[in-house]
Amino acid sequence: METNVEAGNTPVERLAVVILNWNGAGFLQRFLPGVVAGSTGPHAPQRCEVTVVVADNGSTDNSLAWIEEAFPDGAMGALKVIPFDHNYGFTGGYNRALQHESLVGYDYYLLLNSDVEVTPGWLIPLVETLRGDNSVGAVMPKIHAFGRENMFEYAGACGGFIDLMGYPFCRGRIFGTLEQDEGQYDTPRDIFWASGAAFLVRASLWHRLGGLDESFFAHMEEIDFCWRLHRAGCRVMVVPQSVVAHVGGGALPATSPRKTYLNFRNNIAMLYKNLPRGWFVAIYGVRLCADGALGTAYLVTGKTAFAAAVLRAHRDFWRNMWPQLTRETATGRFTLPSKHILYRGSIALRYLFGQRTFGNMM
């Protein structure tokens, strides 16, 4: 790992805040100036050189033209642009960006969605957490819903978890139920997964673990990556002293059957990769029944496109996806993650019986 040295032999770390953009000119115009202002200069962590990078996934709107106009030569400061020839998805876009020659030698990468609003100094608690404990591999901020004051946001809230069936949920969000942030989750703690909307990871770990699995394209890829972090003996944490606001649905809205399809397909893929064969077969049998029931509910309520998305997710996993996957548990002994980050029951049953907030469940 390369590290700059200032006068007086004080080591300076390098951090890249990498924003993956695809036809998101509106989000860039609204949020990018704040990201640059709130992450660099006097708002950067001490002894840390921060660069903001926009990796453009083959946008066909005016994203690149706006950046050139808003940050002309001489005023770019701590902003870099890495253009791609077409859309490589969330996974492929980030993998290519973080392998780019201009990001060689960095200590940390911060993956940030283009529809996220940050505040001055938001990086400081995150960097200090990684500096203070070498066992922590990745860390995320608390995520509020943009425009809904003090409400947690769907994609990460105050830290991600999963249950035994592989269903993800968050401290502050279980399925579609969002909690209001009243400070009830302001203690930093270990979590199972950090949201892909905003998380900081050690660059050395990112490269050693191979980045994101590109067969996922988008959705669930950060949970799969964090599972690999745990398997490598690293911890993942949420630090609520850092707060951002996320619009959500910038690339695919929650009302999109395509999003439903990717979530269901990739969730099965994640379980296949990370569970021993016997565990996967048993859990997949239960999931077939549960997902089938949900698909039927979609059908009887007239949401035929969503019912079809669930069906196609299972079909396409077996038809096209599973031969490409590397099973992380093919060799070596498997142990369940700690009960403090893996819910040893069914979050769906808990939700069905009316327990719809995280509370003190873990």
mmCIF file of C-alpha atoms in Angstrom:
data_model
loop_
_atom_site.group_PDB
_atom_site.id
_atom_site.type_symbol
_atom_site.label_atom_id
_atom_site.label_comp_id
_atom_site.label_asym_id
_atom_site.label_seq_id
_atom_site.Cartn_x
_atom_site.Cartn_y
_atom_site.Cartn_z
ATOM 1 C CA MET A 1 0.000 0.000 0.000
ATOM 2 C CA GLU A 2 1.414 3.382 -0.992
ATOM 3 C CA THR A 3 1.167 6.264 1.458
ATOM 4 C CA ASN A 4 2.084 9.901 0.889
ATOM 5 C CA VAL A 5 4.320 11.644 3.417
ATOM 6 C CA GLU A 6 4.004 15.307 4.388
ATOM 7 C CA ALA A 7 6.716 17.513 5.823
ATOM 8 C CA GLY A 8 7.716 16.225 9.217
ATOM 9 C CA ASN A 9 7.251 12.603 8.084
ATOM 10 C CA THR A 10 3.528 12.638 8.937
ATOM 11 C CA PRO A 11 1.871 9.868 6.851
ATOM 12 C CA VAL A 12 -1.006 10.983 4.653
ATOM 13 C CA GLU A 13 -3.602 8.422 3.609
ATOM 14 C CA ARG A 14 -5.472 8.600 0.300
ATOM 15 C CA LEU A 15 -9.222 8.135 0.000
ATOM 16 C CA ALA A 16 -11.291 8.044 -3.194
ATOM 17 C CA VAL A 17 -15.012 8.838 -2.984
ATOM 18 C CA VAL A 18 -16.253 7.044 -6.100
ATOM 19 C CA ILE A 19 -19.665 7.928 -7.540
ATOM 20 C CA LEU A 20 -20.966 5.601 -10.253
ATOM 21 C CA ASN A 21 -23.199 7.557 -12.614
ATOM 22 C CA TRP A 22 -25.548 6.405 -15.336
ATOM 23 C CA ASN A 23 -27.768 9.063 -16.918
ATOM 24 C CA GLY A 24 -27.941 10.815 -13.572
ATOM 25 C CA ALA A 25 -27.214 14.397 -14.612
ATOM 26 C CA GLY A 26 -29.997 15.685 -12.374
ATOM 27 C CA PHE A 27 -28.560 13.962 -9.312
ATOM 28 C CA LEU A 28 -25.030 15.140 -10.124
ATOM 29 C CA GLN A 29 -26.198 18.738 -10.433
ATOM 30 C CA ARG A 30 -28.017 18.528 -7.129
ATOM 31 C CA PHE A 31 -25.537 16.563 -5.011
ATOM 32 C CA LEU A 32 -22.021 16.494 -6.535
ATOM 33 C CA PRO A 33 -20.994 20.041 -5.488
ATOM 34 C CA GLY A 34 -21.960 19.184 -1.902
ATOM 35 C CA VAL A 35 -19.997 15.937 -2.002
ATOM 36 C CA VAL A 36 -16.866 17.767 -3.174
ATOM 37 C CA ALA A 37 -17.308 20.583 -0.641
ATOM 38 C CA GLY A 38 -18.214 18.269 2.232
ATOM 39 C CA SER A 39 -15.454 15.712 1.679
ATOM 40 C CA THR A 40 -12.331 17.655 0.742
ATOM 41 C CA GLY A 41 -10.251 20.580 1.981
ATOM 42 C CA PRO A 42 -11.017 21.550 5.584
ATOM 43 C CA HIS A 43 -13.761 18.897 5.809
ATOM 44 C CA ALA A 44 -11.479 15.984 4.965
ATOM 45 C CA PRO A 45 -10.271 13.685 7.757
ATOM 46 C CA GLN A 46 -6.938 14.741 9.216
ATOM 47 C CA ARG A 47 -3.884 13.339 7.444
ATOM 48 C CA CYS A 48 -6.079 12.212 4.556
ATOM 49 C CA GLU A 49 -6.070 13.317 0.943
ATOM 50 C CA VAL A 50 -9.592 12.902 -0.480
ATOM 51 C CA THR A 51 -10.380 12.718 -4.182
ATOM 52 C CA VAL A 52 -13.947 12.626 -5.538
ATOM 53 C CA VAL A 53 -14.289 10.445 -8.640
ATOM 54 C CA VAL A 54 -17.230 10.233 -11.024
ATOM 55 C CA ALA A 55 -17.153 6.935 -12.937
ATOM 56 C CA ASP A 56 -19.588 7.326 -15.808
ATOM 57 C CA ASN A 57 -21.276 4.129 -16.989
ATOM 58 C CA GLY A 58 -21.766 5.158 -20.627
ATOM 59 C CA SER A 59 -24.362 7.865 -19.953
ATOM 60 C CA THR A 60 -26.315 9.207 -22.918
ATOM 61 C CA ASP A 61 -27.624 12.289 -21.117
ATOM 62 C CA ASN A 62 -25.626 15.462 -20.471
ATOM 63 C CA SER A 63 -23.826 14.173 -17.362
ATOM 64 C CA LEU A 64 -20.288 14.571 -18.690
ATOM 65 C CA ALA A 65 -21.045 17.877 -20.397
ATOM 66 C CA TRP A 66 -22.420 19.290 -17.147
ATOM 67 C CA ILE A 67 -19.367 18.158 -15.149
ATOM 68 C CA GLU A 68 -17.059 19.794 -17.693
ATOM 69 C CA GLU A 69 -19.045 23.024 -17.467
ATOM 70 C CA ALA A 70 -19.424 23.006 -13.667
ATOM 71 C CA PHE A 71 -15.831 21.924 -12.950
ATOM 72 C CA PRO A 72 -13.709 23.366 -15.792
ATOM 73 C CA ASP A 73 -9.964 22.851 -16.117
ATOM 74 C CA GLY A 74 -8.271 24.609 -13.263
ATOM 75 C CA ALA A 75 -11.360 24.326 -11.066
ATOM 76 C CA MET A 76 -11.558 20.544 -10.957
ATOM 77 C CA GLY A 77 -9.651 20.489 -7.683
ATOM 78 C CA ALA A 78 -10.213 17.117 -6.068
ATOM 79 C CA LEU A 79 -12.567 15.814 -8.786
ATOM 80 C CA LYS A 80 -11.701 13.160 -11.381
ATOM 81 C CA VAL A 81 -13.838 11.662 -14.154
ATOM 82 C CA ILE A 82 -13.472 8.091 -15.447
ATOM 83 C CA PRO A 83 -15.684 7.544 -18.528
ATOM 84 C CA PHE A 84 -16.766 4.084 -19.724
ATOM 85 C CA ASP A 85 -17.997 3.116 -23.172
ATOM 86 C CA HIS A 86 -21.282 1.572 -21.989
ATOM 87 C CA ASN A 87 -23.265 0.556 -18.915
ATOM 88 C CA TYR A 88 -21.450 -2.196 -16.996
ATOM 89 C CA GLY A 89 -24.006 -2.211 -14.198
ATOM 90 C CA PHE A 90 -23.338 -1.393 -10.568
ATOM 91 C CA THR A 91 -20.937 -4.291 -10.112
ATOM 92 C CA GLY A 92 -18.970 -3.999 -13.345
ATOM 93 C CA GLY A 93 -18.852 -0.221 -13.181
ATOM 94 C CA TYR A 94 -17.357 -0.137 -9.707
ATOM 95 C CA ASN A 95 -14.921 -2.965 -10.429
ATOM 96 C CA ARG A 96 -13.600 -1.143 -13.484
ATOM 97 C CA ALA A 97 -13.441 2.187 -11.695
ATOM 98 C CA LEU A 98 -11.496 0.859 -8.717
ATOM 99 C CA GLN A 99 -9.075 -0.992 -11.003
ATOM 100 C CA HIS A 100 -8.377 2.191 -12.965
ATOM 101 C CA GLU A 101 -4.746 3.261 -13.045
ATOM 102 C CA SER A 102 -5.603 6.652 -11.553
ATOM 103 C CA LEU A 103 -6.775 4.967 -8.326
ATOM 104 C CA VAL A 104 -3.684 2.850 -7.750
ATOM 105 C CA GLY A 105 -2.097 3.410 -4.350
ATOM 106 C CA TYR A 106 -5.206 4.526 -2.477
ATOM 107 C CA ASP A 107 -5.804 3.380 1.100
ATOM 108 C CA TYR A 108 -9.605 3.592 1.140
ATOM 109 C CA TYR A 109 -12.502 3.555 -1.315
ATOM 110 C CA LEU A 110 -15.869 5.105 -0.506
ATOM 111 C CA LEU A 111 -18.612 3.793 -2.790
ATOM 112 C CA LEU A 112 -21.319 6.472 -3.019
ATOM 113 C CA ASN A 113 -24.548 6.564 -4.998
ATOM 114 C CA SER A 114 -25.111 9.651 -7.136
ATOM 115 C CA ASP A 115 -28.412 10.367 -5.340
ATOM 116 C CA VAL A 116 -26.862 10.824 -1.883
ATOM 117 C CA GLU A 117 -26.598 14.122 -0.009
ATOM 118 C CA VAL A 118 -23.678 14.386 2.417
ATOM 119 C CA THR A 119 -22.820 16.858 5.163
ATOM 120 C CA PRO A 120 -19.481 18.589 5.893
ATOM 121 C CA GLY A 121 -17.060 16.259 7.638
ATOM 122 C CA TRP A 122 -19.185 13.145 7.123
ATOM 123 C CA LEU A 123 -16.092 11.104 6.247
ATOM 124 C CA ILE A 124 -14.280 11.806 9.515
ATOM 125 C CA PRO A 125 -16.092 9.278 11.795
ATOM 126 C CA LEU A 126 -15.852 6.593 9.099
ATOM 127 C CA VAL A 127 -12.111 6.992 8.526
ATOM 128 C CA GLU A 128 -11.406 7.233 12.257
ATOM 129 C CA THR A 129 -13.230 3.927 12.807
ATOM 130 C CA LEU A 130 -11.032 2.099 10.280
ATOM 131 C CA ARG A 131 -7.908 3.759 11.642
ATOM 132 C CA GLY A 132 -8.797 2.813 15.198
ATOM 133 C CA ASP A 133 -9.393 -0.899 14.647
ATOM 134 C CA ASN A 134 -7.604 -3.022 12.059
ATOM 135 C CA SER A 135 -10.225 -5.771 12.428
ATOM 136 C CA VAL A 136 -12.859 -3.556 10.757
ATOM 137 C CA GLY A 137 -12.842 -3.967 6.979
ATOM 138 C CA ALA A 138 -15.762 -1.773 5.976
ATOM 139 C CA VAL A 139 -18.009 0.820 7.585
ATOM 140 C CA MET A 140 -21.170 2.701 6.612
ATOM 141 C CA PRO A 141 -22.926 5.880 7.783
ATOM 142 C CA LYS A 142 -26.489 6.199 9.032
ATOM 143 C CA ILE A 143 -28.775 6.741 6.033
ATOM 144 C CA HIS A 144 -31.832 8.991 6.175
ATOM 145 C CA ALA A 145 -34.508 9.273 3.503
ATOM 146 C CA PHE A 146 -33.890 12.411 1.470
ATOM 147 C CA GLY A 147 -36.652 14.960 1.975
ATOM 148 C CA ARG A 148 -38.217 13.019 4.879
ATOM 149 C CA GLU A 149 -36.585 14.490 7.942
ATOM 150 C CA ASN A 150 -35.276 11.939 10.441
ATOM 151 C CA MET A 151 -36.802 8.931 8.651
ATOM 152 C CA PHE A 152 -34.516 6.008 7.913
ATOM 153 C CA GLU A 153 -34.039 5.118 4.250
ATOM 154 C CA TYR A 154 -34.818 1.728 2.752
ATOM 155 C CA ALA A 155 -31.389 0.876 1.312
ATOM 156 C CA GLY A 156 -29.352 0.483 4.478
ATOM 157 C CA ALA A 157 -30.994 2.599 7.220
ATOM 158 C CA CYS A 158 -28.690 2.153 10.254
ATOM 159 C CA GLY A 159 -26.969 -1.095 9.271
ATOM 160 C CA GLY A 160 -27.857 -4.274 7.402
ATOM 161 C CA PHE A 161 -28.606 -7.806 8.628
ATOM 162 C CA ILE A 162 -30.074 -11.032 7.213
ATOM 163 C CA ASP A 163 -32.059 -13.893 8.697
ATOM 164 C CA LEU A 164 -31.581 -17.649 8.310
ATOM 165 C CA MET A 165 -33.629 -17.648 5.101
ATOM 166 C CA GLY A 166 -31.418 -14.988 3.548
ATOM 167 C CA TYR A 167 -33.946 -12.157 3.726
ATOM 168 C CA PRO A 168 -32.161 -8.828 4.314
ATOM 169 C CA PHE A 169 -33.391 -6.175 6.724
ATOM 170 C CA CYS A 170 -31.955 -3.192 8.556
ATOM 171 C CA ARG A 171 -31.728 -1.523 11.905
ATOM 172 C CA GLY A 172 -34.477 0.996 11.229
ATOM 173 C CA ARG A 173 -36.156 -0.804 8.287
ATOM 174 C CA ILE A 174 -37.822 -4.199 8.105
ATOM 175 C CA PHE A 175 -39.266 -5.021 4.695
ATOM 176 C CA GLY A 176 -41.300 -1.932 3.740
ATOM 177 C CA THR A 177 -41.662 -0.517 7.250
ATOM 178 C CA LEU A 178 -39.373 2.440 7.932
ATOM 179 C CA GLU A 179 -38.759 3.819 11.417
ATOM 180 C CA GLN A 180 -38.279 7.411 12.453
ATOM 181 C CA ASP A 181 -34.799 8.169 13.720
ATOM 182 C CA GLU A 182 -35.135 9.255 17.343
ATOM 183 C CA GLY A 183 -31.552 8.399 18.221
ATOM 184 C CA GLN A 184 -32.502 4.848 19.215
ATOM 185 C CA TYR A 185 -29.753 3.346 17.039
ATOM 186 C CA ASP A 186 -26.988 5.903 17.516
ATOM 187 C CA THR A 187 -24.511 3.434 18.994
ATOM 188 C CA PRO A 188 -21.861 2.195 16.521
ATOM 189 C CA ARG A 189 -22.067 -1.574 16.168
ATOM 190 C CA ASP A 190 -21.168 -4.603 14.083
ATOM 191 C CA ILE A 191 -23.556 -5.413 11.231
ATOM 192 C CA PHE A 192 -23.811 -8.118 8.587
ATOM 193 C CA TRP A 193 -23.772 -5.841 5.538
ATOM 194 C CA ALA A 194 -23.102 -2.230 4.640
ATOM 195 C CA SER A 195 -25.316 -0.485 2.127
ATOM 196 C CA GLY A 196 -24.007 -0.059 -1.397
ATOM 197 C CA ALA A 197 -25.460 3.460 -1.300
ATOM 198 C CA ALA A 198 -22.541 4.564 0.877
ATOM 199 C CA PHE A 199 -19.784 2.470 2.410
ATOM 200 C CA LEU A 200 -16.085 2.845 3.091
ATOM 201 C CA VAL A 201 -13.772 -0.125 2.567
ATOM 202 C CA ARG A 202 -10.051 -0.717 2.846
ATOM 203 C CA ALA A 203 -8.617 -0.722 -0.683
ATOM 204 C CA SER A 204 -6.331 -3.653 0.084
ATOM 205 C CA LEU A 205 -9.315 -5.799 1.105
ATOM 206 C CA TRP A 206 -11.347 -4.740 -1.916
ATOM 207 C CA HIS A 207 -8.653 -5.959 -4.277
ATOM 208 C CA ARG A 208 -7.782 -9.086 -2.272
ATOM 209 C CA LEU A 209 -11.430 -10.231 -2.255
ATOM 210 C CA GLY A 210 -11.960 -9.447 -5.936
ATOM 211 C CA GLY A 211 -14.428 -6.584 -5.620
ATOM 212 C CA LEU A 212 -18.080 -7.122 -6.497
ATOM 213 C CA ASP A 213 -19.387 -10.233 -8.260
ATOM 214 C CA GLU A 214 -20.250 -8.997 -11.760
ATOM 215 C CA SER A 215 -22.763 -11.772 -12.405
ATOM 216 C CA PHE A 216 -25.085 -9.905 -10.010
ATOM 217 C CA PHE A 217 -25.090 -6.775 -12.240
ATOM 218 C CA ALA A 218 -26.969 -4.822 -9.529
ATOM 219 C CA HIS A 219 -28.656 -5.477 -6.151
ATOM 220 C CA MET A 220 -27.474 -7.750 -3.300
ATOM 221 C CA GLU A 221 -23.871 -7.490 -4.501
ATOM 222 C CA GLU A 222 -22.815 -5.529 -1.424
ATOM 223 C CA ILE A 223 -24.270 -8.190 0.881
ATOM 224 C CA ASP A 224 -22.342 -10.871 -0.992
ATOM 225 C CA PHE A 225 -19.152 -8.797 -0.709
ATOM 226 C CA CYS A 226 -19.656 -8.234 3.020
ATOM 227 C CA TRP A 227 -20.184 -11.976 3.504
ATOM 228 C CA ARG A 228 -16.750 -12.474 1.971
ATOM 229 C CA LEU A 229 -15.367 -9.846 4.348
ATOM 230 C CA HIS A 230 -16.719 -11.811 7.311
ATOM 231 C CA ARG A 231 -15.265 -15.032 5.917
ATOM 232 C CA ALA A 232 -11.883 -13.295 5.681
ATOM 233 C CA GLY A 233 -12.082 -12.550 9.400
ATOM 234 C CA CYS A 234 -13.051 -8.880 9.047
ATOM 235 C CA ARG A 235 -15.794 -6.939 10.775
ATOM 236 C CA VAL A 236 -18.341 -4.620 9.147
ATOM 237 C CA MET A 237 -19.720 -1.692 11.142
ATOM 238 C CA VAL A 238 -22.198 1.166 11.054
ATOM 239 C CA VAL A 239 -21.129 4.493 12.568
ATOM 240 C CA PRO A 240 -24.270 6.632 13.054
ATOM 241 C CA GLN A 241 -22.196 9.719 13.874
ATOM 242 C CA SER A 242 -21.827 10.026 10.103
ATOM 243 C CA VAL A 243 -25.160 10.796 8.433
ATOM 244 C CA VAL A 244 -26.178 10.990 4.768
ATOM 245 C CA ALA A 245 -29.525 11.286 2.994
ATOM 246 C CA HIS A 246 -30.438 8.994 0.093
ATOM 247 C CA VAL A 247 -33.114 9.586 -2.529
ATOM 248 C CA GLY A 248 -33.244 5.897 -3.524
ATOM 249 C CA GLY A 249 -34.423 4.333 -6.772
ATOM 250 C CA GLY A 250 -32.128 6.507 -8.847
ATOM 251 C CA ALA A 251 -31.356 3.719 -11.332
ATOM 252 C CA LEU A 252 -34.349 1.432 -10.716
ATOM 253 C CA PRO A 253 -37.400 2.605 -8.750
ATOM 254 C CA ALA A 254 -38.989 0.360 -6.133
ATOM 255 C CA THR A 255 -42.026 0.054 -8.414
ATOM 256 C CA SER A 256 -39.938 -1.617 -11.141
ATOM 257 C CA PRO A 257 -40.493 -5.356 -11.798
ATOM 258 C CA ARG A 258 -36.883 -5.381 -13.012
ATOM 259 C CA LYS A 259 -35.753 -4.445 -9.509
ATOM 260 C CA THR A 260 -37.904 -7.219 -8.027
ATOM 261 C CA TYR A 261 -36.380 -9.674 -10.486
ATOM 262 C CA LEU A 262 -32.781 -8.730 -9.649
ATOM 263 C CA ASN A 263 -33.409 -8.778 -5.892
ATOM 264 C CA PHE A 264 -34.928 -12.281 -5.929
ATOM 265 C CA ARG A 265 -32.461 -13.770 -8.428
ATOM 266 C CA ASN A 266 -29.406 -12.315 -6.723
ATOM 267 C CA ASN A 267 -30.585 -13.274 -3.261
ATOM 268 C CA ILE A 268 -30.708 -16.917 -4.354
ATOM 269 C CA ALA A 269 -27.256 -16.532 -5.930
ATOM 270 C CA MET A 270 -25.840 -15.078 -2.731
ATOM 271 C CA LEU A 271 -27.135 -18.022 -0.694
ATOM 272 C CA TYR A 272 -25.826 -20.513 -3.255
ATOM 273 C CA LYS A 273 -22.350 -18.961 -3.120
ATOM 274 C CA ASN A 274 -22.052 -18.629 0.622
ATOM 275 C CA LEU A 275 -23.846 -21.627 2.129
ATOM 276 C CA PRO A 276 -22.722 -25.278 2.153
ATOM 277 C CA ARG A 277 -24.614 -27.397 -0.354
ATOM 278 C CA GLY A 278 -26.802 -29.097 2.254
ATOM 279 C CA TRP A 279 -27.741 -25.820 3.906
ATOM 280 C CA PHE A 280 -28.552 -24.257 0.550
ATOM 281 C CA VAL A 281 -30.791 -27.148 -0.540
ATOM 282 C CA ALA A 282 -32.759 -27.007 2.719
ATOM 283 C CA ILE A 283 -33.141 -23.233 2.726
ATOM 284 C CA TYR A 284 -33.920 -23.064 -0.981
ATOM 285 C CA GLY A 285 -36.802 -25.495 -0.454
ATOM 286 C CA VAL A 286 -38.314 -23.152 2.112
ATOM 287 C CA ARG A 287 -37.647 -20.142 -0.089
ATOM 288 C CA LEU A 288 -39.417 -21.777 -3.010
ATOM 289 C CA CYS A 289 -42.554 -21.995 -0.906
ATOM 290 C CA ALA A 290 -42.208 -18.475 0.509
ATOM 291 C CA ASP A 291 -41.393 -16.851 -2.816
ATOM 292 C CA GLY A 292 -44.158 -18.857 -4.476
ATOM 293 C CA ALA A 293 -46.647 -17.550 -1.928
ATOM 294 C CA LEU A 294 -45.512 -13.977 -2.556
ATOM 295 C CA GLY A 295 -45.746 -14.476 -6.315
ATOM 296 C CA THR A 296 -49.281 -15.788 -5.904
ATOM 297 C CA ALA A 297 -50.165 -12.749 -3.788
ATOM 298 C CA TYR A 298 -48.851 -10.494 -6.542
ATOM 299 C CA LEU A 299 -50.952 -12.399 -9.057
ATOM 300 C CA VAL A 300 -54.258 -12.230 -7.166
ATOM 301 C CA THR A 301 -53.799 -8.507 -6.513
ATOM 302 C CA GLY A 302 -53.312 -7.811 -10.209
ATOM 303 C CA LYS A 303 -49.531 -7.227 -10.069
ATOM 304 C CA THR A 304 -48.833 -9.722 -12.809
ATOM 305 C CA ALA A 305 -45.511 -8.147 -13.846
ATOM 306 C CA PHE A 306 -44.156 -8.630 -10.311
ATOM 307 C CA ALA A 307 -45.435 -12.215 -10.146
ATOM 308 C CA ALA A 308 -43.659 -12.902 -13.436
ATOM 309 C CA ALA A 309 -40.488 -11.253 -12.091
ATOM 310 C CA VAL A 310 -40.370 -13.672 -9.120
ATOM 311 C CA LEU A 311 -40.890 -16.655 -11.426
ATOM 312 C CA ARG A 312 -38.213 -15.486 -13.879
ATOM 313 C CA ALA A 313 -35.769 -14.877 -11.027
ATOM 314 C CA HIS A 314 -35.838 -18.549 -10.014
ATOM 315 C CA ARG A 315 -35.868 -19.769 -13.605
ATOM 316 C CA ASP A 316 -32.959 -17.597 -14.725
ATOM 317 C CA PHE A 317 -30.844 -18.421 -11.694
ATOM 318 C CA TRP A 318 -30.870 -22.108 -12.655
ATOM 319 C CA ARG A 319 -30.848 -21.557 -16.410
ATOM 320 C CA ASN A 320 -28.145 -18.900 -16.750
ATOM 321 C CA MET A 321 -26.542 -17.797 -13.519
ATOM 322 C CA TRP A 322 -25.434 -20.615 -11.250
ATOM 323 C CA PRO A 323 -22.776 -22.067 -13.604
ATOM 324 C CA GLN A 324 -20.936 -18.699 -13.445
ATOM 325 C CA LEU A 325 -20.795 -18.549 -9.648
ATOM 326 C CA THR A 326 -17.865 -19.512 -7.458
ATOM 327 C CA ARG A 327 -19.056 -21.272 -4.315
ATOM 328 C CA GLU A 328 -17.210 -19.647 -1.425
ATOM 329 C CA THR A 329 -17.906 -22.697 0.792
ATOM 330 C CA ALA A 330 -16.725 -25.323 -1.694
ATOM 331 C CA THR A 331 -13.716 -25.939 0.539
ATOM 332 C CA GLY A 332 -13.049 -25.319 4.190
ATOM 333 C CA ARG A 333 -15.203 -25.548 7.264
ATOM 334 C CA PHE A 334 -18.398 -23.502 7.387
ATOM 335 C CA THR A 335 -19.538 -21.705 10.518
ATOM 336 C CA LEU A 336 -22.586 -19.515 10.912
ATOM 337 C CA PRO A 337 -21.848 -15.802 11.315
ATOM 338 C CA SER A 338 -22.224 -14.480 14.849
ATOM 339 C CA LYS A 339 -25.775 -14.297 16.209
ATOM 340 C CA HIS A 340 -25.140 -10.578 16.747
ATOM 341 C CA ILE A 341 -25.184 -9.992 12.977
ATOM 342 C CA LEU A 342 -27.261 -12.970 11.717
ATOM 343 C CA TYR A 343 -30.846 -13.260 12.956
ATOM 344 C CA ARG A 344 -31.286 -16.937 13.864
ATOM 345 C CA GLY A 345 -35.008 -16.932 13.046
ATOM 346 C CA SER A 346 -37.372 -15.796 10.299
ATOM 347 C CA ILE A 347 -37.769 -12.047 9.878
ATOM 348 C CA ALA A 348 -40.768 -12.750 7.638
ATOM 349 C CA LEU A 349 -42.616 -14.620 10.405
ATOM 350 C CA ARG A 350 -41.659 -11.942 12.915
ATOM 351 C CA TYR A 351 -43.049 -9.297 10.563
ATOM 352 C CA LEU A 352 -46.193 -11.323 9.857
ATOM 353 C CA PHE A 353 -46.989 -11.467 13.572
ATOM 354 C CA GLY A 354 -46.732 -7.707 13.921
ATOM 355 C CA GLN A 355 -43.158 -7.142 15.119
ATOM 356 C CA ARG A 356 -42.131 -4.605 12.515
ATOM 357 C CA THR A 357 -39.343 -2.595 14.144
ATOM 358 C CA PHE A 358 -35.772 -3.614 14.855
ATOM 359 C CA GLY A 359 -35.923 -2.566 18.512
ATOM 360 C CA ASN A 360 -33.626 -4.672 20.673
ATOM 361 C CA MET A 361 -34.039 -7.876 18.682
ATOM 362 C CA MET A 362 -30.274 -8.362 18.235
#
